[in-house]
PDB file of C-alpha atoms in Angstrom:
ATOM      1  CA  MET A   1     -21.644 -24.188  -0.313  1.00  0.00           C
ATOM      2  CA  ALA A   2     -19.897 -22.752   2.736  1.00  0.00           C
ATOM      3  CA  ALA A   3     -16.815 -20.661   2.120  1.00  0.00           C
ATOM      4  CA  ALA A   4     -13.468 -22.124   3.088  1.00  0.00           C
ATOM      5  CA  PRO A   5     -12.069 -20.772   6.375  1.00  0.00           C
ATOM      6  CA  PRO A   6      -9.345 -18.116   6.060  1.00  0.00           C
ATOM      7  CA  THR A   7      -5.780 -19.349   6.053  1.00  0.00           C
ATOM      8  CA  LYS A   8      -4.068 -19.129   9.440  1.00  0.00           C
ATOM      9  CA  LYS A   9      -1.570 -16.316   9.701  1.00  0.00           C
ATOM     10  CA  ALA A  10       2.055 -17.236   9.380  1.00  0.00           C
ATOM     11  CA  ARG A  11       4.161 -17.558  12.501  1.00  0.00           C
ATOM     12  CA  VAL A  12       7.410 -15.715  12.958  1.00  0.00           C
ATOM     13  CA  GLY A  13      10.001 -17.184  10.605  1.00  0.00           C
ATOM     14  CA  GLU A  14       7.404 -18.748   8.307  1.00  0.00           C
ATOM     15  CA  LYS A  15       6.930 -17.528   4.761  1.00  0.00           C
ATOM     16  CA  ARG A  16       3.805 -15.428   4.501  1.00  0.00           C
ATOM     17  CA  GLU A  17       1.760 -16.684   1.552  1.00  0.00           C
ATOM     18  CA  TRP A  18      -1.828 -17.598   0.751  1.00  0.00           C
ATOM     19  CA  PRO A  19      -2.700 -19.840  -2.242  1.00  0.00           C
ATOM     20  CA  LEU A  20      -5.427 -18.735  -4.655  1.00  0.00           C
ATOM     21  CA  SER A  21      -5.071 -21.710  -7.012  1.00  0.00           C
ATOM     22  CA  ALA A  22      -2.532 -24.387  -7.904  1.00  0.00           C
ATOM     23  CA  ARG A  23      -0.250 -21.773  -9.487  1.00  0.00           C
ATOM     24  CA  ARG A  24      -1.384 -18.470  -8.028  1.00  0.00           C
ATOM     25  CA  LYS A  25      -0.830 -17.051  -4.563  1.00  0.00           C
ATOM     26  CA  VAL A  26      -0.582 -13.919  -2.481  1.00  0.00           C
ATOM     27  CA  THR A  27       2.660 -13.186  -0.668  1.00  0.00           C
ATOM     28  CA  VAL A  28       3.812 -10.470   1.734  1.00  0.00           C
ATOM     29  CA  ASP A  29       7.482  -9.636   1.257  1.00  0.00           C
ATOM     30  CA  GLU A  30      10.007  -6.941   2.015  1.00  0.00           C
ATOM     31  CA  TRP A  31      11.711  -5.389  -1.004  1.00  0.00           C
ATOM     32  CA  ASN A  32      13.997  -2.360  -1.125  1.00  0.00           C
ATOM     33  CA  GLY A  33      12.867  -1.262   2.324  1.00  0.00           C
ATOM     34  CA  LYS A  34       9.150  -1.568   1.590  1.00  0.00           C
ATOM     35  CA  THR A  35       6.434  -4.082   2.441  1.00  0.00           C
ATOM     36  CA  LEU A  36       4.714  -5.363  -0.706  1.00  0.00           C
ATOM     37  CA  VAL A  37       1.624  -7.515  -1.180  1.00  0.00           C
ATOM     38  CA  SER A  38       2.156  -9.520  -4.366  1.00  0.00           C
ATOM     39  CA  ILE A  39      -0.601 -11.321  -6.275  1.00  0.00           C
ATOM     40  CA  ARG A  40       1.188 -13.507  -8.801  1.00  0.00           C
ATOM     41  CA  GLU A  41       1.294 -16.656 -10.850  1.00  0.00           C
ATOM     42  CA  PHE A  42       4.244 -18.905  -9.997  1.00  0.00           C
ATOM     43  CA  TYR A  43       6.206 -21.316 -12.145  1.00  0.00           C
ATOM     44  CA  THR A  44       8.748 -24.012 -11.334  1.00  0.00           C
ATOM     45  CA  LYS A  45      12.357 -23.852 -12.559  1.00  0.00           C
ATOM     46  CA  ASP A  46      15.158 -26.149 -11.377  1.00  0.00           C
ATOM     47  CA  GLY A  47      12.893 -27.383  -8.624  1.00  0.00           C
ATOM     48  CA  LYS A  48      12.238 -23.890  -7.304  1.00  0.00           C
ATOM     49  CA  SER A  49       8.948 -21.974  -7.286  1.00  0.00           C
ATOM     50  CA  LEU A  50       9.540 -18.568  -8.874  1.00  0.00           C
ATOM     51  CA  PRO A  51       7.205 -15.546  -9.238  1.00  0.00           C
ATOM     52  CA  GLY A  52       5.867 -14.816 -12.708  1.00  0.00           C
ATOM     53  CA  LYS A  53       3.283 -12.420 -14.081  1.00  0.00           C
ATOM     54  CA  GLY A  54       1.113 -10.478 -11.702  1.00  0.00           C
ATOM     55  CA  ILE A  55       1.286  -7.300  -9.665  1.00  0.00           C
ATOM     56  CA  SER A  56       2.840  -6.082  -6.406  1.00  0.00           C
ATOM     57  CA  LEU A  57       0.892  -3.602  -4.282  1.00  0.00           C
ATOM     58  CA  THR A  58       2.187  -1.213  -1.678  1.00  0.00           C
ATOM     59  CA  THR A  59       0.523  -1.407   1.737  1.00  0.00           C
ATOM     60  CA  GLY A  60      -1.455   1.713   0.868  1.00  0.00           C
ATOM     61  CA  GLN A  61      -2.700   0.199  -2.397  1.00  0.00           C
ATOM     62  CA  PHE A  62      -3.670  -3.012  -0.620  1.00  0.00           C
ATOM     63  CA  GLU A  63      -5.635  -0.950   1.908  1.00  0.00           C
ATOM     64  CA  LYS A  64      -7.549   0.654  -0.973  1.00  0.00           C
ATOM     65  CA  LEU A  65      -8.212  -2.786  -2.441  1.00  0.00           C
ATOM     66  CA  ARG A  66      -9.666  -3.869   0.915  1.00  0.00           C
ATOM     67  CA  ALA A  67     -11.915  -0.799   0.840  1.00  0.00           C
ATOM     68  CA  LEU A  68     -13.276  -1.855  -2.579  1.00  0.00           C
ATOM     69  CA  LYS A  69     -14.011  -5.404  -1.420  1.00  0.00           C
ATOM     70  CA  ALA A  70     -17.739  -4.866  -0.749  1.00  0.00           C
ATOM     71  CA  ASP A  71     -18.316  -3.184  -4.135  1.00  0.00           C
ATOM     72  CA  VAL A  72     -16.583  -6.018  -5.987  1.00  0.00           C
ATOM     73  CA  GLU A  73     -18.557  -8.701  -4.153  1.00  0.00           C
ATOM     74  CA  LYS A  74     -21.850  -6.897  -4.771  1.00  0.00           C
ATOM     75  CA  ALA A  75     -21.099  -6.702  -8.506  1.00  0.00           C
ATOM     76  CA  LEU A  76     -20.224 -10.415  -8.627  1.00  0.00           C
ATOM     77  CA  GLU A  77     -23.556 -11.236  -6.988  1.00  0.00           C
ATOM     78  CA  MET A  78     -25.327  -9.256  -9.734  1.00  0.00           C
ATOM     79  CA  LYS A  79     -23.068 -10.362 -12.599  1.00  0.00           C
ATOM     80  CA  ASP A  80     -25.957 -11.879 -14.579  1.00  0.00           C
ATOM     81  CA  GLU A  81     -27.478  -8.398 -14.868  1.00  0.00           C
ATOM     82  CA  LEU A  82     -24.270  -6.733 -16.085  1.00  0.00           C
ATOM     83  CA  ASP A  83     -23.404  -5.913 -19.680  1.00  0.00           C
ATOM     84  CA  ALA A  84     -20.700  -8.391 -20.718  1.00  0.00           C
ATOM     85  CA  ASP A  85     -19.356  -5.921 -23.296  1.00  0.00           C
ATOM     86  CA  GLU A  86     -18.591  -3.225 -20.737  1.00  0.00           C
ATOM     87  CA  ARG A  87     -15.846  -3.125 -18.122  1.00  0.00           C
ATOM     88  CA  LYS A  88     -17.169  -2.117 -14.681  1.00  0.00           C
ATOM     89  CA  GLU A  89     -14.681   0.013 -12.776  1.00  0.00           C
ATOM     90  CA  PHE A  90     -14.617   0.142  -8.973  1.00  0.00           C
ATOM     91  CA  GLY A  91     -11.846   2.624  -8.281  1.00  0.00           C
ATOM     92  CA  ARG A  92      -8.140   3.379  -8.366  1.00  0.00           C
ATOM     93  CA  LEU A  93      -5.364   2.033  -6.189  1.00  0.00           C
ATOM     94  CA  SER A  94      -3.006   4.723  -7.486  1.00  0.00           C
ATOM     95  CA  MET A  95      -2.856   7.231 -10.316  1.00  0.00           C
ATOM     96  CA  VAL A  96      -2.264   4.449 -12.840  1.00  0.00           C
ATOM     97  CA  ARG A  97      -3.708   1.344 -11.156  1.00  0.00           C
ATOM     98  CA  LYS A  98      -7.363   0.329 -11.329  1.00  0.00           C
ATOM     99  CA  VAL A  99      -9.666  -2.420 -10.092  1.00  0.00           C
ATOM    100  CA  SER A 100     -12.414  -3.458 -12.486  1.00  0.00           C
ATOM    101  CA  LEU A 101     -14.680  -6.339 -13.486  1.00  0.00           C
ATOM    102  CA  LYS A 102     -14.481  -7.660 -17.034  1.00  0.00           C
ATOM    103  CA  HIS A 103     -16.036 -10.497 -19.007  1.00  0.00           C
ATOM    104  CA  TYR A 104     -13.646 -12.694 -20.956  1.00  0.00           C
ATOM    105  CA  SER A 105     -14.306 -16.057 -22.657  1.00  0.00           C
ATOM    106  CA  GLY A 106     -17.550 -16.503 -20.777  1.00  0.00           C
ATOM    107  CA  VAL A 107     -16.012 -15.809 -17.353  1.00  0.00           C
ATOM    108  CA  TRP A 108     -16.203 -12.716 -15.155  1.00  0.00           C
ATOM    109  CA  LEU A 109     -12.766 -11.637 -13.909  1.00  0.00           C
ATOM    110  CA  VAL A 110     -11.682  -9.168 -11.234  1.00  0.00           C
ATOM    111  CA  ASP A 111      -8.898  -7.245 -12.936  1.00  0.00           C
ATOM    112  CA  ILE A 112      -6.214  -5.513 -10.841  1.00  0.00           C
ATOM    113  CA  ARG A 113      -4.112  -3.720 -13.413  1.00  0.00           C
ATOM    114  CA  GLU A 114      -1.793  -0.856 -14.282  1.00  0.00           C
ATOM    115  CA  MET A 115      -3.114   1.412 -17.029  1.00  0.00           C
ATOM    116  CA  TYR A 116      -1.303   3.575 -19.545  1.00  0.00           C
ATOM    117  CA  LYS A 117      -2.320   6.323 -21.928  1.00  0.00           C
ATOM    118  CA  LYS A 118      -2.004   6.093 -25.679  1.00  0.00           C
ATOM    119  CA  LYS A 119      -0.898   9.031 -27.790  1.00  0.00           C
ATOM    120  CA  ASP A 120      -4.523  10.057 -28.314  1.00  0.00           C
ATOM    121  CA  GLY A 121      -4.984  10.243 -24.526  1.00  0.00           C
ATOM    122  CA  MET A 122      -7.103   7.101 -24.249  1.00  0.00           C
ATOM    123  CA  GLU A 123      -6.398   5.028 -21.140  1.00  0.00           C
ATOM    124  CA  VAL A 124      -6.003   1.317 -21.819  1.00  0.00           C
ATOM    125  CA  PRO A 125      -4.972  -1.730 -19.730  1.00  0.00           C
ATOM    126  CA  GLY A 126      -1.257  -2.534 -19.604  1.00  0.00           C
ATOM    127  CA  ARG A 127       0.586  -5.829 -19.173  1.00  0.00           C
ATOM    128  CA  LYS A 128       1.376  -5.344 -15.484  1.00  0.00           C
ATOM    129  CA  GLY A 129      -1.503  -6.817 -13.513  1.00  0.00           C
ATOM    130  CA  ILE A 130      -3.547  -9.928 -12.883  1.00  0.00           C
ATOM    131  CA  SER A 131      -7.117 -11.088 -13.541  1.00  0.00           C
ATOM    132  CA  LEU A 132      -8.739 -13.305 -10.900  1.00  0.00           C
ATOM    133  CA  ASN A 133     -11.738 -15.538 -11.499  1.00  0.00           C
ATOM    134  CA  GLU A 134     -14.496 -15.501  -8.901  1.00  0.00           C
ATOM    135  CA  GLU A 135     -13.067 -18.416  -6.906  1.00  0.00           C
ATOM    136  CA  GLN A 136      -9.607 -16.845  -6.751  1.00  0.00           C
ATOM    137  CA  TRP A 137     -11.049 -13.463  -5.775  1.00  0.00           C
ATOM    138  CA  ASN A 138     -13.091 -15.086  -3.003  1.00  0.00           C
ATOM    139  CA  LYS A 139      -9.960 -16.690  -1.555  1.00  0.00           C
ATOM    140  CA  LEU A 140      -8.158 -13.346  -1.640  1.00  0.00           C
ATOM    141  CA  SER A 141     -11.160 -11.601  -0.100  1.00  0.00           C
ATOM    142  CA  GLU A 142     -11.483 -14.171   2.717  1.00  0.00           C
ATOM    143  CA  ASN A 143      -7.851 -13.681   3.710  1.00  0.00           C
ATOM    144  CA  MET A 144      -7.592  -9.888   3.450  1.00  0.00           C
ATOM    145  CA  GLU A 145      -7.766  -9.336   7.198  1.00  0.00           C
ATOM    146  CA  VAL A 146      -5.185 -12.059   7.860  1.00  0.00           C
ATOM    147  CA  ILE A 147      -2.914 -10.528   5.221  1.00  0.00           C
ATOM    148  CA  GLN A 148      -3.299  -7.135   6.903  1.00  0.00           C
ATOM    149  CA  GLU A 149      -2.233  -8.699  10.209  1.00  0.00           C
ATOM    150  CA  ALA A 150       0.842 -10.154   8.495  1.00  0.00           C
ATOM    151  CA  ILE A 151       1.711  -6.688   7.188  1.00  0.00           C
ATOM    152  CA  LEU A 152       1.593  -5.269  10.708  1.00  0.00           C
ATOM    153  CA  GLU A 153       3.562  -8.206  12.107  1.00  0.00           C
ATOM    154  CA  GLY A 154       6.293  -7.574   9.567  1.00  0.00           C
ATOM    155  CA  GLY A 155       6.414  -3.805  10.087  1.00  0.00           C
ATOM    156  CA  VAL A 156       4.649  -1.017   8.220  1.00  0.00           C
ATOM    157  CA  LYS A 157       6.975   0.905   5.931  1.00  0.00           C
ATOM    158  CA  SER A 158       6.923   4.677   5.682  1.00  0.00           C
ATOM    159  CA  VAL A 159       5.619   6.105   2.399  1.00  0.00           C
ATOM    160  CA  VAL A 160       8.206   8.888   2.573  1.00  0.00           C
ATOM    161  CA  PRO A 161      11.903   8.937   3.533  1.00  0.00           C
ATOM    162  CA  SER A 162      12.445   9.347   7.254  1.00  0.00           C
ATOM    163  CA  SER A 163      15.838  10.990   6.895  1.00  0.00           C
ATOM    164  CA  SER A 164      17.830  13.067   4.461  1.00  0.00           C
ATOM    165  CA  ASN A 165      19.601  10.017   3.036  1.00  0.00           C
ATOM    166  CA  GLY A 166      16.285   8.622   1.784  1.00  0.00           C
ATOM    167  CA  SER A 167      16.193   5.581   4.034  1.00  0.00           C
ATOM    168  CA  SER A 168      12.819   4.171   5.118  1.00  0.00           C
ATOM    169  CA  SER A 169      11.780   3.398   8.648  1.00  0.00           C
ATOM    170  CA  SER A 170       9.407   0.798  10.031  1.00  0.00           C
ATOM    171  CA  ILE A 171       7.163   0.635  13.059  1.00  0.00           C
ATOM    172  CA  SER A 172       6.382  -2.402  15.114  1.00  0.00           C
ATOM    173  CA  LYS A 173       2.901  -3.854  15.528  1.00  0.00           C
ATOM    174  CA  LYS A 174       2.833  -2.471  19.078  1.00  0.00           C
ATOM    175  CA  GLU A 175       3.641   1.007  17.800  1.00  0.00           C
ATOM    176  CA  ALA A 176       1.008   0.732  15.062  1.00  0.00           C
ATOM    177  CA  GLU A 177      -1.645  -0.302  17.573  1.00  0.00           C
ATOM    178  CA  SER A 178      -0.736   2.639  19.795  1.00  0.00           C
ATOM    179  CA  ILE A 179      -1.855   5.102  17.116  1.00  0.00           C
ATOM    180  CA  ALA A 180      -5.503   4.543  18.049  1.00  0.00           C
ATOM    181  CA  SER A 181      -4.932   4.915  21.791  1.00  0.00           C
ATOM    182  CA  ALA A 182      -2.870   8.049  21.136  1.00  0.00           C
ATOM    183  CA  GLY A 183      -5.762   9.675  19.313  1.00  0.00           C
ATOM    184  CA  GLY A 184      -5.053   8.641  15.735  1.00  0.00           C
ATOM    185  CA  LYS A 185      -8.362   6.796  15.413  1.00  0.00           C
ATOM    186  CA  ALA A 186     -11.004   9.430  14.776  1.00  0.00           C
ATOM    187  CA  GLU A 187     -14.702   8.835  14.327  1.00  0.00           C
ATOM    188  CA  GLY A 188     -15.669   9.476  10.720  1.00  0.00           C
ATOM    189  CA  ASP A 189     -12.034  10.225   9.867  1.00  0.00           C
ATOM    190  CA  SER A 190     -12.690  13.826  10.948  1.00  0.00           C
ATOM    191  CA  ALA A 191      -9.096  14.230  12.083  1.00  0.00           C
ATOM    192  CA  LEU A 192      -7.862  13.269   8.639  1.00  0.00           C
ATOM    193  CA  LYS A 193      -9.953  15.932   6.930  1.00  0.00           C
ATOM    194  CA  ASP A 194      -8.508  18.731   9.031  1.00  0.00           C
ATOM    195  CA  GLU A 195      -4.796  18.878   8.273  1.00  0.00           C
ATOM    196  CA  ASN A 196      -2.735  17.776  11.280  1.00  0.00           C
ATOM    197  CA  LYS A 197      -5.622  18.772  13.560  1.00  0.00           C
ATOM    198  CA  ASP A 198      -4.624  16.694  16.576  1.00  0.00           C
ATOM    199  CA  GLY A 199      -1.272  15.277  15.508  1.00  0.00           C
ATOM    200  CA  PRO A 200       1.473  14.369  15.569  1.00  0.00           C
ATOM    201  CA  TRP A 201       0.844  11.361  17.819  1.00  0.00           C
ATOM    202  CA  SER A 202       3.751   9.767  19.659  1.00  0.00           C
ATOM    203  CA  LEU A 203       4.536   6.086  19.104  1.00  0.00           C
ATOM    204  CA  SER A 204       7.687   6.069  21.229  1.00  0.00           C
ATOM    205  CA  SER A 205      10.226   8.533  22.621  1.00  0.00           C
ATOM    206  CA  LYS A 206      11.547   9.217  19.116  1.00  0.00           C
ATOM    207  CA  ARG A 207       8.786   8.092  16.727  1.00  0.00           C
ATOM    208  CA  LYS A 208       5.616   9.924  15.747  1.00  0.00           C
ATOM    209  CA  VAL A 209       2.788   9.647  13.225  1.00  0.00           C
ATOM    210  CA  SER A 210       1.174  12.659  11.591  1.00  0.00           C
ATOM    211  CA  VAL A 211      -1.380  13.349   8.866  1.00  0.00           C
ATOM    212  CA  ASN A 212      -0.634  16.036   6.299  1.00  0.00           C
ATOM    213  CA  GLU A 213      -2.113  17.147   3.008  1.00  0.00           C
ATOM    214  CA  TYR A 214       0.194  17.385  -0.009  1.00  0.00           C
ATOM    215  CA  ARG A 215      -1.089  18.446  -3.430  1.00  0.00           C
ATOM    216  CA  GLY A 216      -4.617  17.385  -2.590  1.00  0.00           C
ATOM    217  CA  THR A 217      -3.613  13.983  -1.184  1.00  0.00           C
ATOM    218  CA  LEU A 218      -3.639  12.966   2.471  1.00  0.00           C
ATOM    219  CA  ILE A 219      -0.293  11.501   3.533  1.00  0.00           C
ATOM    220  CA  ILE A 220       0.233   9.489   6.730  1.00  0.00           C
ATOM    221  CA  ASN A 221       3.820  10.001   7.867  1.00  0.00           C
ATOM    222  CA  PHE A 222       5.593   7.543  10.172  1.00  0.00           C
ATOM    223  CA  ARG A 223       8.844   9.230  11.197  1.00  0.00           C
ATOM    224  CA  GLU A 224      11.698   9.021  13.628  1.00  0.00           C
ATOM    225  CA  TYR A 225      12.692  12.380  15.085  1.00  0.00           C
ATOM    226  CA  TYR A 226      16.079  13.602  16.302  1.00  0.00           C
ATOM    227  CA  LEU A 227      17.418  16.738  17.962  1.00  0.00           C
ATOM    228  CA  LYS A 228      19.677  18.927  15.884  1.00  0.00           C
ATOM    229  CA  VAL A 229      22.001  21.250  17.768  1.00  0.00           C
ATOM    230  CA  ARG A 230      22.850  24.376  15.847  1.00  0.00           C
ATOM    231  CA  ALA A 231      26.230  26.000  16.254  1.00  0.00           C
ATOM    232  CA  ARG A 232      26.018  29.375  17.901  1.00  0.00           C
ATOM    233  CA  THR A 233      26.710  32.305  15.597  1.00  0.00           C
ATOM    234  CA  THR A 234      28.573  35.331  16.938  1.00  0.00           C
ATOM    235  CA  ILE A 235      29.561  38.505  15.188  1.00  0.00           C
ATOM    236  CA  ARG A 236      32.718  40.277  16.209  1.00  0.00           C
ATOM    237  CA  ARG A 237      33.908  43.541  14.888  1.00  0.00           C
ATOM    238  CA  GLY A 238      37.542  43.415  13.928  1.00  0.00           C
ATOM    239  CA  GLY A 239      40.017  43.786  11.133  1.00  0.00           C
ATOM    240  CA  GLY A 240      39.835  47.144   9.449  1.00  0.00           C
ATOM    241  CA  GLU A 241      37.572  50.038  10.297  1.00  0.00           C
ATOM    242  CA  GLY A 242      33.919  49.284   9.603  1.00  0.00           C
ATOM    243  CA  GLU A 243      34.643  45.612   8.769  1.00  0.00           C
ATOM    244  CA  ASP A 244      32.608  42.776  10.356  1.00  0.00           C
ATOM    245  CA  MET A 245      34.025  39.303  10.770  1.00  0.00           C
ATOM    246  CA  LEU A 246      31.644  36.347  11.216  1.00  0.00           C
ATOM    247  CA  TYR A 247      32.640  33.354  13.341  1.00  0.00           C
ATOM    248  CA  ARG A 248      30.732  30.055  13.820  1.00  0.00           C
TER     249      ARG A 248
END
């Protein structure tokens, strides 16, 4: 049976959402200055559709989920050969979030979940997350590229504060696309392996993107720069003998 065509991307002003089932859907929203991809079950209250259990991913975590897509699909194709008593792990989206395949009540489920450690150090699944059956995963998988386009249309949020007051900045789709033409797209990611080898790359007169390594993790920084004028410092001898007075 042929797969259903991907959902068309939302136009400007339209709500960006993609249904996975009658009650589950993926949405792209802005919250607290960040773009989040939410995979949730919805319920109706007072005639309104409200988000329920599920998980919200940062744009970086969603990118990692996209990278695991082929591994998940390959495992689903070979599910009859897998041990139903063992959870197959594909990788992490963050330090505490994992993607895995589990067997529950006769059905294989793609589990996107936050983990936590017990007192004995054992890592176990937490309540924050969602398990998708094969049909729901396929719908998510088919629309991943469209969802990524919606993220860029809405603005990509910086993973670090862009100013001392902790505010986040965003870049437009045009600025994001200019990263490649400015040299940010490197064959084999060689530029990413060598800290700030060719960056930063300019997006506009004030905005730049750079790649830096921090505590063993590569960080892509989208920042707005400004010029800071320092007051000139002069030293004048005055007052009593041997006494210096400093003026700014």
